[in-house]
XYZ file of C-alpha atoms in Angstrom:
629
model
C 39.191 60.186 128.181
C 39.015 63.931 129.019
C 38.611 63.830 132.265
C 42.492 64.090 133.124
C 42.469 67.131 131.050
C 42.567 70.727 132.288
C 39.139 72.385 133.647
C 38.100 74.785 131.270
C 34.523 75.864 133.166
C 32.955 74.549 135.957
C 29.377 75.828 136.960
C 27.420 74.537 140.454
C 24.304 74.339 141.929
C 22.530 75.909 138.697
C 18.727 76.777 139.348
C 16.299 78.266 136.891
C 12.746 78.040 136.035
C 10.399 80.127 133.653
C 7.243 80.655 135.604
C 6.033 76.947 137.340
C 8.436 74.848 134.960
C 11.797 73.704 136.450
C 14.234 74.269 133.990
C 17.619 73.394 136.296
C 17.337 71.585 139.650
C 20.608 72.616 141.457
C 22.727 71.297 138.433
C 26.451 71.137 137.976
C 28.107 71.031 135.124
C 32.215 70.811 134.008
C 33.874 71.196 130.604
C 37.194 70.100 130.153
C 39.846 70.947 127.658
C 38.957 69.160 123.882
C 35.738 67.898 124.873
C 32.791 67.980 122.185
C 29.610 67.621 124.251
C 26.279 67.322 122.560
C 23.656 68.806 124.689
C 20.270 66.698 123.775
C 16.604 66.916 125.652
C 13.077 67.994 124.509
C 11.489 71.027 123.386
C 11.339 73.505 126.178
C 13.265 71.126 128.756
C 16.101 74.300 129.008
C 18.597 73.222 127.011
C 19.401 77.351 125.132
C 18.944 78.618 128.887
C 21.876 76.873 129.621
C 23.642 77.920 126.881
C 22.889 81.352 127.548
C 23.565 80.837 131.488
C 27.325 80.005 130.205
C 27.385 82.596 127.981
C 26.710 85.278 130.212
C 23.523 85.814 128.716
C 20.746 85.143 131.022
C 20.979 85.961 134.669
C 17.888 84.714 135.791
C 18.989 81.926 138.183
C 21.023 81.118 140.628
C 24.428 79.339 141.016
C 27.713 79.880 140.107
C 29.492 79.644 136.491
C 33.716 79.758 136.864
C 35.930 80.043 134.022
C 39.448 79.528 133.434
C 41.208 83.143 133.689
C 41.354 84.762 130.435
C 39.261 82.149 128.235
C 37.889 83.111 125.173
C 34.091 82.028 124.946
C 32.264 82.328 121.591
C 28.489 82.062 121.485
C 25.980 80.875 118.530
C 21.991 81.829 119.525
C 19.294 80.764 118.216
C 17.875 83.889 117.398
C 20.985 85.792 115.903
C 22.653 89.507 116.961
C 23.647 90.725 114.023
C 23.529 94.385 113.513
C 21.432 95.067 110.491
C 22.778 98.496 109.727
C 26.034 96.822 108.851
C 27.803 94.730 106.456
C 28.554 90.843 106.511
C 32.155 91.952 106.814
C 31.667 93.884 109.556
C 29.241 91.836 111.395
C 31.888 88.722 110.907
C 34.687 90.544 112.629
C 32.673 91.393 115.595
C 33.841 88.079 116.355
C 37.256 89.231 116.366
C 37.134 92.759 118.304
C 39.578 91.891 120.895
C 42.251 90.287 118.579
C 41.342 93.568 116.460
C 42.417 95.636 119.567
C 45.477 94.085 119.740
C 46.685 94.105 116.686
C 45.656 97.910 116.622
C 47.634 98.198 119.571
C 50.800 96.369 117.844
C 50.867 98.759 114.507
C 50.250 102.120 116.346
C 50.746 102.289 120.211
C 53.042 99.329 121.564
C 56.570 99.686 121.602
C 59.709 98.190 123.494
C 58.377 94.766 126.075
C 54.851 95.460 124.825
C 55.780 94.856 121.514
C 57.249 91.813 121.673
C 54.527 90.592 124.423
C 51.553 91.371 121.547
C 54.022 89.679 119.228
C 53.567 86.714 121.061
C 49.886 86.583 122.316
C 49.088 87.258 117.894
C 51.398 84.827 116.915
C 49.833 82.199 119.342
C 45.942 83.685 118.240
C 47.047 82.759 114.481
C 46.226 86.636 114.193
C 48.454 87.506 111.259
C 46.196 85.423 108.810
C 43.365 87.150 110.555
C 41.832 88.719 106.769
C 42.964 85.257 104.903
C 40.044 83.146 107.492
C 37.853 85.724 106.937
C 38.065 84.790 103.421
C 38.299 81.029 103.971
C 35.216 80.623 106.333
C 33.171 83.309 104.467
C 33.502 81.157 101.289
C 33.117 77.495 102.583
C 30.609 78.844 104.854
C 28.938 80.806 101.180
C 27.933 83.710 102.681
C 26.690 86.344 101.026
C 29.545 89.529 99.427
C 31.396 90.509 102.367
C 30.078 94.004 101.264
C 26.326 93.246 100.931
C 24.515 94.775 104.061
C 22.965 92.282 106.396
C 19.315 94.290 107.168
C 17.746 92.391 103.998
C 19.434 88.819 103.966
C 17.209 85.397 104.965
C 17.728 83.710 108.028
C 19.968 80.627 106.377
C 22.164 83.805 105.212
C 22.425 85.193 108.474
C 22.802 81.425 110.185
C 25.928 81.652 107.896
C 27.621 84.956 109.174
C 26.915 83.798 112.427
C 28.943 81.168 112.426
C 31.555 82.540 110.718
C 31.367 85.750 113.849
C 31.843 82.448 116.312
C 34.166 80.884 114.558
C 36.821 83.795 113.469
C 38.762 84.335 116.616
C 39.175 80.399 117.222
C 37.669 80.493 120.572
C 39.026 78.319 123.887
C 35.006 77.018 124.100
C 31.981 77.438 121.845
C 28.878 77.460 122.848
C 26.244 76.314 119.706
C 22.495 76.414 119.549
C 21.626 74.526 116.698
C 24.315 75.402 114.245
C 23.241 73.054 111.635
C 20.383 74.848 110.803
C 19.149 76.265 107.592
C 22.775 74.741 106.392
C 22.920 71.906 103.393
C 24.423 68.778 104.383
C 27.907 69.703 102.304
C 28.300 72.508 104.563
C 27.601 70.777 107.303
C 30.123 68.094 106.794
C 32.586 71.079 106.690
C 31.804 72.550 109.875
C 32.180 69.088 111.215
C 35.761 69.116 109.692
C 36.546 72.174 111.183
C 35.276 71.185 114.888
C 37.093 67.907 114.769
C 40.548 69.634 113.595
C 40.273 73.133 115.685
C 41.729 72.157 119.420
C 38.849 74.219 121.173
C 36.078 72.879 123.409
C 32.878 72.820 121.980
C 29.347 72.078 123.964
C 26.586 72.488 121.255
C 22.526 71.709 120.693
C 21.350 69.904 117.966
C 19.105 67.593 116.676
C 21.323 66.598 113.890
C 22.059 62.903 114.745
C 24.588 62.578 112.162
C 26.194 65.693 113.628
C 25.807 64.482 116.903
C 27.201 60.953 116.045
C 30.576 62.022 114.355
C 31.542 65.301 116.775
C 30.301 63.934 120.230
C 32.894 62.662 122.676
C 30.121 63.000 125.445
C 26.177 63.170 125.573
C 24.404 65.790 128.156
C 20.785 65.121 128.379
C 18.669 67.449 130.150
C 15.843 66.035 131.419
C 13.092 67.014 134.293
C 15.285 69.516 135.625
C 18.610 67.215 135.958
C 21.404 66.985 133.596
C 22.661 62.803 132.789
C 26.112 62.543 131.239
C 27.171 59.689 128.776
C 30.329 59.722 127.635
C 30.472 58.682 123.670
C 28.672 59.569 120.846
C 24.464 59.588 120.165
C 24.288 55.838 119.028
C 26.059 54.893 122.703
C 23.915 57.641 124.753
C 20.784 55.456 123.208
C 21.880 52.073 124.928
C 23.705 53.740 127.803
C 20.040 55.586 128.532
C 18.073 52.591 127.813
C 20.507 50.940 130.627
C 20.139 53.990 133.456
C 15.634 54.115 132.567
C 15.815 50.079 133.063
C 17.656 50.634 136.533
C 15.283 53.798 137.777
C 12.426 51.396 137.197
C 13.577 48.956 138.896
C 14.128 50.907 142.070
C 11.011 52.674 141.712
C 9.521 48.895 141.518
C 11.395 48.619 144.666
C 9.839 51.442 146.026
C 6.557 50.788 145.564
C 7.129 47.359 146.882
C 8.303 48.025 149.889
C 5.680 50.882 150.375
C 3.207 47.913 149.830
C 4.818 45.824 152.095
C 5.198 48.177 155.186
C 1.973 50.029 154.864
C -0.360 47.140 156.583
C 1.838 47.671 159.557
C 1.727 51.100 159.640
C -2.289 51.012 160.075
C -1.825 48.799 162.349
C -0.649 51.744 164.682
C 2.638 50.057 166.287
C 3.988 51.884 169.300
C 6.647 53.591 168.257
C 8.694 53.881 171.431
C 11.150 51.735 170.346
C 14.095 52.434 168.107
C 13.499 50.096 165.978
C 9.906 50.894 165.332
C 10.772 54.702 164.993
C 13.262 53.946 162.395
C 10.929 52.000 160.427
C 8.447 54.561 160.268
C 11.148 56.610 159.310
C 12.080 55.077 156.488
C 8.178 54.011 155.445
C 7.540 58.373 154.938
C 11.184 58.583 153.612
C 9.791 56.079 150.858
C 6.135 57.582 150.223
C 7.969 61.263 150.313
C 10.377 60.299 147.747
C 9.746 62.199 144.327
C 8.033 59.322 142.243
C 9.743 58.031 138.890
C 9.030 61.162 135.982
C 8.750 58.532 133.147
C 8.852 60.304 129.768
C 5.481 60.086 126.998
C 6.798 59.944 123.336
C 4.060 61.513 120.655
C 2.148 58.740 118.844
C 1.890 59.955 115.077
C -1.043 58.777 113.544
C -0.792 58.746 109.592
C -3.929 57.522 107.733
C -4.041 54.566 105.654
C -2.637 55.399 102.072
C -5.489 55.495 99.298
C -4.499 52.747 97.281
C -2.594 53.974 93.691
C -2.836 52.815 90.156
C -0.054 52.695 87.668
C 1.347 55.611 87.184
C 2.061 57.800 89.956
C 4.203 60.900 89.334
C 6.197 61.313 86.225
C 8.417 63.694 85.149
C 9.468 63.288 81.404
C 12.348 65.474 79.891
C 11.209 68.529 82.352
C 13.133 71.929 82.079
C 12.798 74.617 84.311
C 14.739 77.977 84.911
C 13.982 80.409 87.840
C 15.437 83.844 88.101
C 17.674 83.142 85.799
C 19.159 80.457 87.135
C 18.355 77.160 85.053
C 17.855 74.225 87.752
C 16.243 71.424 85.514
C 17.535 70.424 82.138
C 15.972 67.407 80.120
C 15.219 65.947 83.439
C 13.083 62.451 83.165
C 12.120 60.698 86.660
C 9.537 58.430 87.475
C 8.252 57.880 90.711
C 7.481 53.708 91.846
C 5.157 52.736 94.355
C 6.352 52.484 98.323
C 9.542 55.025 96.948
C 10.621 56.961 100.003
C 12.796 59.344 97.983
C 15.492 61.928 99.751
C 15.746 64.900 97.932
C 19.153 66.773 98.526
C 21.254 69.356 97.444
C 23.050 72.756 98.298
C 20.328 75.863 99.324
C 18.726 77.879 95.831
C 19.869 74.441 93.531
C 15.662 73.792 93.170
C 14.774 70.922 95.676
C 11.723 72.699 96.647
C 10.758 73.820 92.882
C 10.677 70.524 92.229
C 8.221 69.852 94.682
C 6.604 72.624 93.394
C 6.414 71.438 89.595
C 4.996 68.197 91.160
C 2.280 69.574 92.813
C 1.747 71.774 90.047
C 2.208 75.112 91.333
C 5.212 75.523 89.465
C 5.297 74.919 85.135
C 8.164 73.553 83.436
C 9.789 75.773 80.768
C 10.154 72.317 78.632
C 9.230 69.028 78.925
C 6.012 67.525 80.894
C 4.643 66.588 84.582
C 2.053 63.952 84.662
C 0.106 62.992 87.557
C -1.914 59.481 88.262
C -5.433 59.914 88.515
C -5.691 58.665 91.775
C -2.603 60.228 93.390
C -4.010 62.155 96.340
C -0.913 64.861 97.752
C -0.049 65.803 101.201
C 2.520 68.976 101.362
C 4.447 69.480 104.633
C 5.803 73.355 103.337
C 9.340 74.440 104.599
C 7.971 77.289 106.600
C 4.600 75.286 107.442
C 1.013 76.042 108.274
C 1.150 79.748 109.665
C -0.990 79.105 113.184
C -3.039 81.898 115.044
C -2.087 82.831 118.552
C -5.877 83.781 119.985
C -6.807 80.314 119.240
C -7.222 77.055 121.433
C -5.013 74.205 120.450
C -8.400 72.201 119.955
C -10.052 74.771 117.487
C -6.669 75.262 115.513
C -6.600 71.807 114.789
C -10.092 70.728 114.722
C -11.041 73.790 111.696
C -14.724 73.788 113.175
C -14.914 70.192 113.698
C -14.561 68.049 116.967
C -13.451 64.965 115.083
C -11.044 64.332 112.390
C -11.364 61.980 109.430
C -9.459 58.402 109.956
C -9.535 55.299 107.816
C -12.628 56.593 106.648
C -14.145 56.924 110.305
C -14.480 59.974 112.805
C -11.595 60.195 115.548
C -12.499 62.192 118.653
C -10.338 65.609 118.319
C -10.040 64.846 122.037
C -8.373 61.675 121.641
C -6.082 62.766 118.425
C -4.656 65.171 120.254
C -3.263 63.652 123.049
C -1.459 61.103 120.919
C 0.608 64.477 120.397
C 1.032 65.022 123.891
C -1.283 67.504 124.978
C -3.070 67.059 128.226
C -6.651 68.156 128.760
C -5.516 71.323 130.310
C -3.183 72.054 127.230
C -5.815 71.919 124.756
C -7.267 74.364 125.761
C -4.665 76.608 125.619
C -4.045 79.843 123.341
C -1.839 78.635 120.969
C 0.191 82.192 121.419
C 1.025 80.412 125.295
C 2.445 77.720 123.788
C 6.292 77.076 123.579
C 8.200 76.494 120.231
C 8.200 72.478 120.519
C 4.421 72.364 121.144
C 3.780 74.668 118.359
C 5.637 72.384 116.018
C 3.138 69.221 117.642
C 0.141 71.303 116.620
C 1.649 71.705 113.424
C 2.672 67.785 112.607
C -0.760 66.803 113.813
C -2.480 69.592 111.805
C -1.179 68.897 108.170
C -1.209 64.550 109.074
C -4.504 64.661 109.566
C -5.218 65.002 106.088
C -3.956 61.887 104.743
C -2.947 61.618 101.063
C -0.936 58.907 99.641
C 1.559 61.099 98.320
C 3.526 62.999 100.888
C 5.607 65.955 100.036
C 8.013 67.524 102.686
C 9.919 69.865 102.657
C 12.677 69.904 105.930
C 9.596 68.029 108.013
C 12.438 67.578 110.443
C 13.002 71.028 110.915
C 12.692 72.224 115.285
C 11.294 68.892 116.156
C 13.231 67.128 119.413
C 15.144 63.993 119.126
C 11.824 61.700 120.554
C 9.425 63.418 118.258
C 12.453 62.610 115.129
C 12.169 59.017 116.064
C 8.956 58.810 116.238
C 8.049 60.642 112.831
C 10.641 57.888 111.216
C 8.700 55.002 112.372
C 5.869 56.117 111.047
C 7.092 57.180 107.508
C 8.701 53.998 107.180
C 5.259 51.968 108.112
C 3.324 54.436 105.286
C 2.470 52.485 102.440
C 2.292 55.093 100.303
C 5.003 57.173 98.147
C 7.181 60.288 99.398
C 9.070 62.657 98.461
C 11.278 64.481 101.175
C 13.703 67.502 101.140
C 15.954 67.334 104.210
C 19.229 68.056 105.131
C 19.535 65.655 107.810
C 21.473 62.652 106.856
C 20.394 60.218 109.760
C 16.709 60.546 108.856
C 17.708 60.523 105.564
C 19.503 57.133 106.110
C 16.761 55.607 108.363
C 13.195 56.514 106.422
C 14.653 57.121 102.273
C 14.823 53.902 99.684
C 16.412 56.298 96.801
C 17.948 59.719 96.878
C 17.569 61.992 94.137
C 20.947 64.876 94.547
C 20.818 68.038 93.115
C 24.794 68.390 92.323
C 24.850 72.126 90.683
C 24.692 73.178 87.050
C 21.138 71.709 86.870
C 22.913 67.902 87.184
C 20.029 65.622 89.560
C 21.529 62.277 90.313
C 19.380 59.175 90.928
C 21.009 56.648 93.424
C 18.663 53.962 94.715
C 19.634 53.096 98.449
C 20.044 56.065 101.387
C 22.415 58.846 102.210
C 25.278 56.856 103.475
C 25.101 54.891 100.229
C 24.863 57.585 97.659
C 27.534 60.014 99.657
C 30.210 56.650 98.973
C 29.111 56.195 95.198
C 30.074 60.493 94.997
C 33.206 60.015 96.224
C 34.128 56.959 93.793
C 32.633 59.332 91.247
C 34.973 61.862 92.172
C 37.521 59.876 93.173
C 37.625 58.267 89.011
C 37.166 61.642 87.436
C 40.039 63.206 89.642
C 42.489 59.881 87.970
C 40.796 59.959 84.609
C 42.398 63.810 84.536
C 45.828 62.539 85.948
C 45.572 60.005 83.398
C 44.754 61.968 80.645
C 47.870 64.265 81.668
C 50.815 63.424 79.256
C 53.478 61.788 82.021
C 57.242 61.835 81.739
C 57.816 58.728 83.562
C 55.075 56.739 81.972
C 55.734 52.742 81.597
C 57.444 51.775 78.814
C 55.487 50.829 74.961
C 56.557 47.618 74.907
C 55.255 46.628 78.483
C 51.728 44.720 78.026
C 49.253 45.990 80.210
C 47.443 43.814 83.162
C 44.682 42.445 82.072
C 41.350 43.350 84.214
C 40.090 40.936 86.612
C 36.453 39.430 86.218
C 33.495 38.454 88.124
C 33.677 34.875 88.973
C 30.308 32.991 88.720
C 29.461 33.154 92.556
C 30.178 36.862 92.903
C 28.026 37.619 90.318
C 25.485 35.311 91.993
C 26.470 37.364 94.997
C 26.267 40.949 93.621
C 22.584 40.076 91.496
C 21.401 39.710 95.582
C 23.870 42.031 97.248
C 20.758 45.270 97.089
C 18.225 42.550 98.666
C 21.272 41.413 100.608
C 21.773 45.314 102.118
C 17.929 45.940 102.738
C 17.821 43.182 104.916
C 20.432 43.830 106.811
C 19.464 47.663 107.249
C 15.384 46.751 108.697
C 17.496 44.465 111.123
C 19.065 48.016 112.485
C 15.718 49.579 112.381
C 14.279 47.027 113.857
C 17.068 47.182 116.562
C 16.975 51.179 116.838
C 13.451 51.161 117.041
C 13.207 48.956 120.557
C 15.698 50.742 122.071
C 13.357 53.757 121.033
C 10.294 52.561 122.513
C 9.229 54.095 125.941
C 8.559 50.481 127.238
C 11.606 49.507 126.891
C 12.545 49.673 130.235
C 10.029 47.375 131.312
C 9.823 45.121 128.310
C 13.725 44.547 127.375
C 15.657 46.008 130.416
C 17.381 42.449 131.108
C 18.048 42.159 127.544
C 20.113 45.884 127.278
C 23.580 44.292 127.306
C 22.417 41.615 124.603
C 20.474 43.927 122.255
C 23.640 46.451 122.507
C 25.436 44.034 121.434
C 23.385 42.706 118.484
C 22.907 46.913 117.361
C 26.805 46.816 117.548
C 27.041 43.464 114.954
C 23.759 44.848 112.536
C 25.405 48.188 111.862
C 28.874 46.317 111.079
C 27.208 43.950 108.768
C 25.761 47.001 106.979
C 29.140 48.608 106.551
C 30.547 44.973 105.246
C 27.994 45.124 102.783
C 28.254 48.331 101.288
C 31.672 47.632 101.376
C 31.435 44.093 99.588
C 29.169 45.719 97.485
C 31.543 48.509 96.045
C 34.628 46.106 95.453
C 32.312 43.991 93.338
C 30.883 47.112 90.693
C 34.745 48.444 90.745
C 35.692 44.484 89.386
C 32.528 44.230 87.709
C 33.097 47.772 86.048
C 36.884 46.706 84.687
C-alpha cells in the first residue's frame, strides 16, 4: 500500500550488540511516506536501540542510516530528557526550537526574498498557530500548568510533556518508545486520533495491542538479531507469523532430513575425485554448517489452585472516601461474585488504586463499610511492584531462604519454578543487578504468583511485560478459578481476561457494566450519545412539528426477540471463548508443528469468530434501544 510512496529513511546493513548478545545482524530497514509501523519483539531483543540508532542517538554499531534531505525527526525515549530546571512550557517548546528560529528570524531579521521565503516554509509548518497547539496538546494531553517547573513532577507527568515536546512541531517521522505508558486509556484513544489524522510517518514500540491494532499499517518484529516485516495490523502479524514459524520448521525438518540421509555415506569415506561426489559433500557441510532453527520458549505461569470461597466475598456497602481533598467515592455499594474478573478503569488520580486499597484494608472509608469473607485469602500485584535487590541471585530473591515453593499444597523445586519463567541454569544464578529490564519483570511475576490467594488484586500487572509474556499471563488469569480485581489501562487485556468493568467516570461517578472493554466503551457512547439529544430536545425549537401532529408510537419487542435478547449475554460469551480459544492456538509455541497445515483454515475461522462477536454486540444494542422505547 505504501510501498509506491516516497522513501522517507532507508538504513543498511545495521549491526549492534551489547556485550555477547546480537542485537542487529546486518539489518535493513525502509520507512516510507504515511506508514505507521509497530515495532514488536521481546524484552531486551533491541527494539529502543533501534530507535535510538534512527534517532541519532546511539552510535555504537555499524551501518548506514539515510534520510530524506531536510526531514524533521522527532524522538520519544523511554527514559525522558527533560530539563528539570525548567518549566513544562519551556520543556514543550524544545520541541519546536527550529520553527522558533524561524519565526524569530521572520519578526526581527528577514526582510525582502527572505521574508516571503520564511512566509512560506511557516505557513506550510502550520507555525502561526504555533502557541494555540501548545494549548491544545497540553490540555488533551493534561499536563501539568504550563508554568509549574518540571524537577518535582511523576513520571506519568513527565510521559505527558514528552509527548507533547514530540508532537509540537508536527514532525515528517516519529520515532516512539512506548508512548502509551503511564497514560489512561481516554488519552490514549486521543493520541491514536491524532496519529491517524497527522500525515507524518510514525514507527513506534509498544505493547499496547489495542494501540497496535488500530494505528499499524505494518508489523516489524525483531527477533534473534533479524527484523520480519508484516504488512497489516497486530491481529494479521499473529497469523502471518504463525504462517512464516510453520514454513522455517518445515525446512529445518528438511534439513535435518537430508543431514540424516547423506551422513551414512559420508562415513562411508567415498572418493571424492569426482564432481559429483565433491559437490555432494559440499552441500552435506553446507547443511550441518547452516545456523540451526532459533525456536522461541514462551514463560509458563504457574498460578496455584484458588482456596475455595464461601458466600460472601468482598463487599462494599454505601462506601465514601475522600483523599486530599478530592472526594473519589460517594455512597458507593458493590459486591463482588465468585469467578468475577473485574477491569477497573478510569483517568490517572480518579481512585482506582484507593479502591484497591480500601479492599485490602489499608485504606478506611470516610462513610459507609468494607466487609471481607472469612475465607477470602488476597494476592496484591502493587503498581510499582516488589522492590528487588541487585547483590542477590535470581534463585535466593525468589526462593526468600527456601529452595522450594509452596504448590497445591506440595513443595515445587525452586529449580524447576524458575525455569517455567525462562531462566536457564546459568541465569539463576545471576545477580539480579545483571539482569535486563524484561527479566527483572519475570523475577517479579514469579515472585508475587507464588503466593497464591484466591483473590488477586493488580494494579497495571501488564505494565513492561513483552507481547509473549502478555499472552501468556491472559491464559492463565482466565483459567484462575478464583475472583480478581485488575487496574489496567490496556484495553486488549482488558477485553480478553475481564467479565465486568467497573469505570471510574470523574466527580466520584463508578459505573458497573457487566461484559469487557469493547462492550462498556459502546454502552458510554449511547450514554452520551442520549444525554447529548435529551439537551437538544429539551432546547425550545423554532421549527418544531406541529401540536396537532400525533406522535409515532414506539416499536416493541416481539416475542422471539425477547426470547433472543433473555440469551443474547450467554449468546456473546460463547461466541467470545470461541476467539480465545482461537487466539490462544495461534499463541501456542507448538503451533508450528501441531496446526501449521491448518494456518489458512484457522485464519479464516479467527476472521468469522471476531465478526460474529461484533454482530452480537451489535444485535444486542438494537434490541435494549427497542426494548428501552
Amino acid at each position: 500500500m505504501y510501498e509506491t510512496n516516497p522513501i522517507l529513511l532507508n538504513a543498511t546493513e545495521l549491526h549492534a550488540h551489547i556485550g555477547t548478545t546480537l542485537l542487529l545482524d546486518n539489518q535493513n530497514l525502509i520507512l516510507h511516506e504515511g506508514e505507521r509501523v509497530g515495532l514488536i519483539g521481546r524484552n531486551g531483543s533491541g527494539k529502543s536501540t533501534l530507535l535510538k540508532i534512527l534517532a541519532g542517538r546511539e552510535h555504537f554499531y555499524t551501518g548506514d542510516v539515510a534520510v530524506k534531505r531536510g526531514l524533521r525527526i522527532a524522538y520519544l525515549p523511554q527514559e525522558l530528557d527533560l530539563d528539570p530546571t525548567r518549566t513544562v512550557r519551556e520543556n514543550i517548546m524544545d520541541g519546536a526550537a527550529a520553527l522558533l528560529e524561524l519565526l524569530h528570524e521572520y519578526e526581527h531579521q528577514a526582510a525582502g526574498k527572505r521574508l516571503s521565503e520564511l512566509e512560506g516554509i511557516i505557513t506550510a509548518r502550520d507555525g502561526w498557530s504555533l502557541d494555540t497547539r501548545l494549548q491544545t496538546l497540553a490540555a488533551s494531553l493534561e499536563t501539568p500548568s504550563l508554568n509549574r517547573p518540571v524537577g518535582n513532577l511523576s513520571g506519568g507527568e513527565k510521559r505527558r510533556i514528552g509527548l507533547c515536546k514530540v508532537l509540537i512541531d508536527l514532525p515528517d517521522i516519529l520515532l516512539l518508545d512506548e508512548p502509551t505508558n503511564h497514560l489512561d486509556t481516554e488519552t490514549i484513544a486521543w493520541l491514536e486520533d491524532f496519529i491517524l489524522h497527522h500525515t507524518c510517518t510514525c514507527l513506534f514500540i509498544t505493547h499496547d495491542r489495542f494501540f497496535l491494532d488500530r494505528l499499524s499499517t505494518r508489523i516489524l518484529e525483531l527477533s534473534y538479531g533479524k527484523l520480519y516485516s508484516y504488512d497489516g495490523n497486530y491481529s494479521s502479524f499473529l497469523a502471518k507469523k504463525a504462517e512464516r514459524l510453520s514454513e522455517a520448521e518445515l525446512q529445518e525438518q528438511k534439513r535435518l532430513a537430508f543431514i540424516r540421509r547423506e551422513i551414512d555415506w559420508i562415513r562411508r569415506g567415498p572418493q571424492a575425485r569426482g564432481t559429483k561426489s565433491r559437490s555432494r559433500i559440499q552441500r552435506f557441510e553446507n547443511a550441518v554448517n547452516q545456523e540451526a532453527l532459533k525456536r522461541e520458549q514462551n514463560v509458563e505461569l504457574l498460578l496455584p489452585p484458588a482456596p475455595q470461597m464461601g458466600n460472601i466475598i468482598a463487599e462494599l456497602n454505601d462506601v465514601s472516601l475522600t483523599l486530599g481533598g478530592k472526594q473519589l467515592l460517594n455512597h458507593f455499594t458493590f459486591h463482588f461474585e465468585a469467578g468475577m474478573r473485574l477491569g477497573v478503569i478510569g483517568r490517572n488520580g480518579m481512585g482506582k488504586t484507593s479502591l484497591l486499597r480500601l479492599i485490602l484494608g489499608e485504606l478506611q472509608p470516610d462513610a459507609g463499610q468494607v466487609r471481607i469473607g472469612e475465607r477470602v485469602i488476597f494476592n496484591y500485584v502493587e503498581q510499582h511492584r516488589v522492590i528487588l535487590h541487585n547483590e542477590k541471585t535470581v534463585f535466593e530473591e525468589v526462593g526468600e531462604g527456601n529452595d522450594f515453593v509452596i504448590f497445591d499444597n506440595r513443595k515445587l523445586n525452586l529449580w524447576t519454578y524458575l525455569k517455567n519463567f525462562l531462566f536457564q541454569d546459568d541465569e539463576i544464578n545471576s545477580l539480579i543487578g545483571q539482569l535486563s529490564g524484561g527479566e527483572r519483570n519475570r523475577i517479579v511475576l514469579a515472585k508475587i504468583l507464588k503466593e497464591g490467594g484466591n483473590f488477586l488484586l493488580m494494579d497495571e500487572p501488564t505494565n513492561d511485560l513483552d507481547l509473549p509474556t502478555l499472552r501468556v499471563l491472559e491464559e492463565a488469569l482466565m483459567e484462575f478459578d478464583g475472583c480478581m480485581a485488575i487496574v489496567s489501562h490496556d484495553r486488549y487485556f482488558l477485553n480478553r481476561v475481564c467479565t465486568d468493568i467497573l469505570a471510574f467516570e470523574g466527580d466520584a461517578k463508578v459505573v458497573h457494566q457487566p461484559g469487557n472493554y469493547t462492550y462498556y466503551a459502546q454502552k458510554l457512547a449511547e450514554r452520551r450519545q442520549a444525554a447529548q439529544l435529551s439537551t437538544q430536545t429539551a432546547q425550545p425549537a423554532s421549527t418544531s412539528r406541529s401540536s396537532h401532529q400525533e406522535p409515532s408510537r414506539p416499536r416493541k419487542l416481539k416475542w422471539a426477540e425477547k426470547k433472543e435478547l433473555e440469551g443474547m449475554e450467554e449468546a456473546i460469551a460463547q461466541a467470545e471463548n470461541a476467539v480465545a480459544e482461537l487466539e490462544a492456538i495461534f499463541s501456542r509455541p507448538d503451533f508450528h508443528i501441531k496446526y501449521g497445515k491448518q494456518t489458512a483454515e484457522l485464519t479464516e475461522k479467527l476472521a468469522m469468530a471476531k465478526q460474529e462477536v461484533e454482530r452480537l454486540y451489535n444485535r444486542w444494542a438494537e434490541l435494549e434501544a427497542i426494548e428501552g422505547n
